[in-house]
Amino acid sequence: DMAEGRERIANGRAKAGLDGPGGVQGNLDPGILFGSQETIKERAEEILKKAGPTGHVMNLGHGIEAATSEENANFFIQTVRNFRHEGQK
């Protein structure tokens, strides 16, 4: 879970004497891109919400599959680009 990951990172950084929260990388299963755009949006936004508004790199878990439609790949990219956390402009 993304929240638990952030806690582990913060604890590890504190033990190492490093300031700041660090960052996390949250991956969407590339198989999701074979589903509907509704599912792509739901799953991508779920990850983005859990990751929080800063310090997150969004990508695909194992890269993009060759058979993935360009339309769904672009939809995923646009979903991530257009996502805003509550209160974020």
PDB file of C-alpha atoms in Angstrom:
ATOM      1  CA  ASP A   1       0.000   0.000   0.000  1.00  0.00           C
ATOM      2  CA  MET A   2       1.286   3.432  -0.940  1.00  0.00           C
ATOM      3  CA  ALA A   3       0.692   4.929   2.530  1.00  0.00           C
ATOM      4  CA  GLU A   4       2.698   2.155   4.210  1.00  0.00           C
ATOM      5  CA  GLY A   5       5.466   2.646   1.654  1.00  0.00           C
ATOM      6  CA  ARG A   6       5.703   6.334   2.471  1.00  0.00           C
ATOM      7  CA  GLU A   7       5.962   5.506   6.180  1.00  0.00           C
ATOM      8  CA  ARG A   8       8.759   2.981   5.595  1.00  0.00           C
ATOM      9  CA  ILE A   9      10.653   5.496   3.443  1.00  0.00           C
ATOM     10  CA  ALA A  10      10.257   8.262   6.043  1.00  0.00           C
ATOM     11  CA  ASN A  11      11.469   5.953   8.831  1.00  0.00           C
ATOM     12  CA  GLY A  12      14.469   4.798   6.805  1.00  0.00           C
ATOM     13  CA  ARG A  13      15.420   8.342   5.864  1.00  0.00           C
ATOM     14  CA  ALA A  14      15.133   9.465   9.502  1.00  0.00           C
ATOM     15  CA  LYS A  15      17.386   6.607  10.648  1.00  0.00           C
ATOM     16  CA  ALA A  16      19.932   7.614   7.997  1.00  0.00           C
ATOM     17  CA  GLY A  17      19.808  11.238   9.167  1.00  0.00           C
ATOM     18  CA  LEU A  18      18.227  12.529   5.963  1.00  0.00           C
ATOM     19  CA  ASP A  19      15.734  15.397   5.941  1.00  0.00           C
ATOM     20  CA  GLY A  20      12.488  15.454   3.989  1.00  0.00           C
ATOM     21  CA  PRO A  21       9.936  12.820   3.085  1.00  0.00           C
ATOM     22  CA  GLY A  22      11.655  11.238   0.080  1.00  0.00           C
ATOM     23  CA  GLY A  23       9.670   9.976  -2.876  1.00  0.00           C
ATOM     24  CA  VAL A  24       7.749   6.943  -4.026  1.00  0.00           C
ATOM     25  CA  GLN A  25       7.109   5.285  -7.341  1.00  0.00           C
ATOM     26  CA  GLY A  26       3.643   3.892  -7.911  1.00  0.00           C
ATOM     27  CA  ASN A  27       3.049   1.516 -10.744  1.00  0.00           C
ATOM     28  CA  LEU A  28      -0.081   0.730 -12.695  1.00  0.00           C
ATOM     29  CA  ASP A  29      -0.259  -2.876 -13.858  1.00  0.00           C
ATOM     30  CA  PRO A  30       0.281  -2.595 -17.641  1.00  0.00           C
ATOM     31  CA  GLY A  31      -2.447  -5.193 -18.180  1.00  0.00           C
ATOM     32  CA  ILE A  32      -4.975  -2.577 -17.049  1.00  0.00           C
ATOM     33  CA  LEU A  33      -4.354  -0.750 -20.341  1.00  0.00           C
ATOM     34  CA  PHE A  34      -6.116  -3.634 -22.112  1.00  0.00           C
ATOM     35  CA  GLY A  35      -9.299  -2.810 -20.186  1.00  0.00           C
ATOM     36  CA  SER A  36     -11.828  -0.037 -20.530  1.00  0.00           C
ATOM     37  CA  GLN A  37     -10.893   3.598 -20.218  1.00  0.00           C
ATOM     38  CA  GLU A  38     -13.167   3.784 -17.191  1.00  0.00           C
ATOM     39  CA  THR A  39     -11.065   1.095 -15.474  1.00  0.00           C
ATOM     40  CA  ILE A  40      -7.808   2.777 -16.504  1.00  0.00           C
ATOM     41  CA  LYS A  41      -8.984   6.049 -14.996  1.00  0.00           C
ATOM     42  CA  GLU A  42     -10.255   4.429 -11.776  1.00  0.00           C
ATOM     43  CA  ARG A  43      -7.052   2.480 -11.141  1.00  0.00           C
ATOM     44  CA  ALA A  44      -4.680   5.326 -12.075  1.00  0.00           C
ATOM     45  CA  GLU A  45      -6.537   7.812  -9.883  1.00  0.00           C
ATOM     46  CA  GLU A  46      -6.592   5.314  -6.997  1.00  0.00           C
ATOM     47  CA  ILE A  47      -2.774   5.162  -7.102  1.00  0.00           C
ATOM     48  CA  LEU A  48      -2.427   8.934  -7.453  1.00  0.00           C
ATOM     49  CA  LYS A  49      -4.716   9.581  -4.481  1.00  0.00           C
ATOM     50  CA  LYS A  50      -2.815   7.130  -2.277  1.00  0.00           C
ATOM     51  CA  ALA A  51       0.540   8.589  -3.317  1.00  0.00           C
ATOM     52  CA  GLY A  52      -0.336  12.109  -2.285  1.00  0.00           C
ATOM     53  CA  PRO A  53       0.332  15.426  -3.993  1.00  0.00           C
ATOM     54  CA  THR A  54       4.162  15.438  -3.975  1.00  0.00           C
ATOM     55  CA  GLY A  55       7.130  13.123  -4.378  1.00  0.00           C
ATOM     56  CA  HIS A  56       5.495  10.514  -6.625  1.00  0.00           C
ATOM     57  CA  VAL A  57       6.590   9.048  -9.946  1.00  0.00           C
ATOM     58  CA  MET A  58       3.734   7.362 -11.833  1.00  0.00           C
ATOM     59  CA  ASN A  59       4.514   4.681 -14.387  1.00  0.00           C
ATOM     60  CA  LEU A  60       3.667   1.163 -15.580  1.00  0.00           C
ATOM     61  CA  GLY A  61       4.803  -1.807 -13.538  1.00  0.00           C
ATOM     62  CA  HIS A  62       6.713  -3.668 -16.238  1.00  0.00           C
ATOM     63  CA  GLY A  63       6.612  -1.246 -19.139  1.00  0.00           C
ATOM     64  CA  ILE A  64       4.075  -1.134 -21.906  1.00  0.00           C
ATOM     65  CA  GLU A  65       3.073  -4.261 -23.798  1.00  0.00           C
ATOM     66  CA  ALA A  66       3.532  -4.155 -27.580  1.00  0.00           C
ATOM     67  CA  ALA A  67      -0.145  -5.030 -28.155  1.00  0.00           C
ATOM     68  CA  THR A  68      -1.430  -2.115 -26.041  1.00  0.00           C
ATOM     69  CA  SER A  69      -3.590   0.260 -28.048  1.00  0.00           C
ATOM     70  CA  GLU A  70      -2.107   3.704 -28.545  1.00  0.00           C
ATOM     71  CA  GLU A  71      -5.497   5.147 -27.627  1.00  0.00           C
ATOM     72  CA  ASN A  72      -5.471   3.524 -24.180  1.00  0.00           C
ATOM     73  CA  ALA A  73      -1.797   4.350 -23.609  1.00  0.00           C
ATOM     74  CA  ASN A  74      -2.514   7.997 -24.427  1.00  0.00           C
ATOM     75  CA  PHE A  75      -5.631   7.921 -22.227  1.00  0.00           C
ATOM     76  CA  PHE A  76      -3.500   6.721 -19.290  1.00  0.00           C
ATOM     77  CA  ILE A  77      -0.949   9.503 -19.862  1.00  0.00           C
ATOM     78  CA  GLN A  78      -3.647  12.162 -20.122  1.00  0.00           C
ATOM     79  CA  THR A  79      -5.410  10.828 -17.012  1.00  0.00           C
ATOM     80  CA  VAL A  80      -2.201  11.209 -14.997  1.00  0.00           C
ATOM     81  CA  ARG A  81      -1.398  14.629 -16.475  1.00  0.00           C
ATOM     82  CA  ASN A  82      -4.887  15.968 -15.782  1.00  0.00           C
ATOM     83  CA  PHE A  83      -5.284  14.563 -12.269  1.00  0.00           C
ATOM     84  CA  ARG A  84      -5.383  17.123  -9.469  1.00  0.00           C
ATOM     85  CA  HIS A  85      -5.456  16.471  -5.749  1.00  0.00           C
ATOM     86  CA  GLU A  86      -8.102  18.269  -3.756  1.00  0.00           C
ATOM     87  CA  GLY A  87      -7.080  21.912  -3.402  1.00  0.00           C
ATOM     88  CA  GLN A  88      -4.413  21.623  -6.113  1.00  0.00           C
ATOM     89  CA  LYS A  89      -4.606  23.912  -9.154  1.00  0.00           C
TER      90      LYS A  89
END
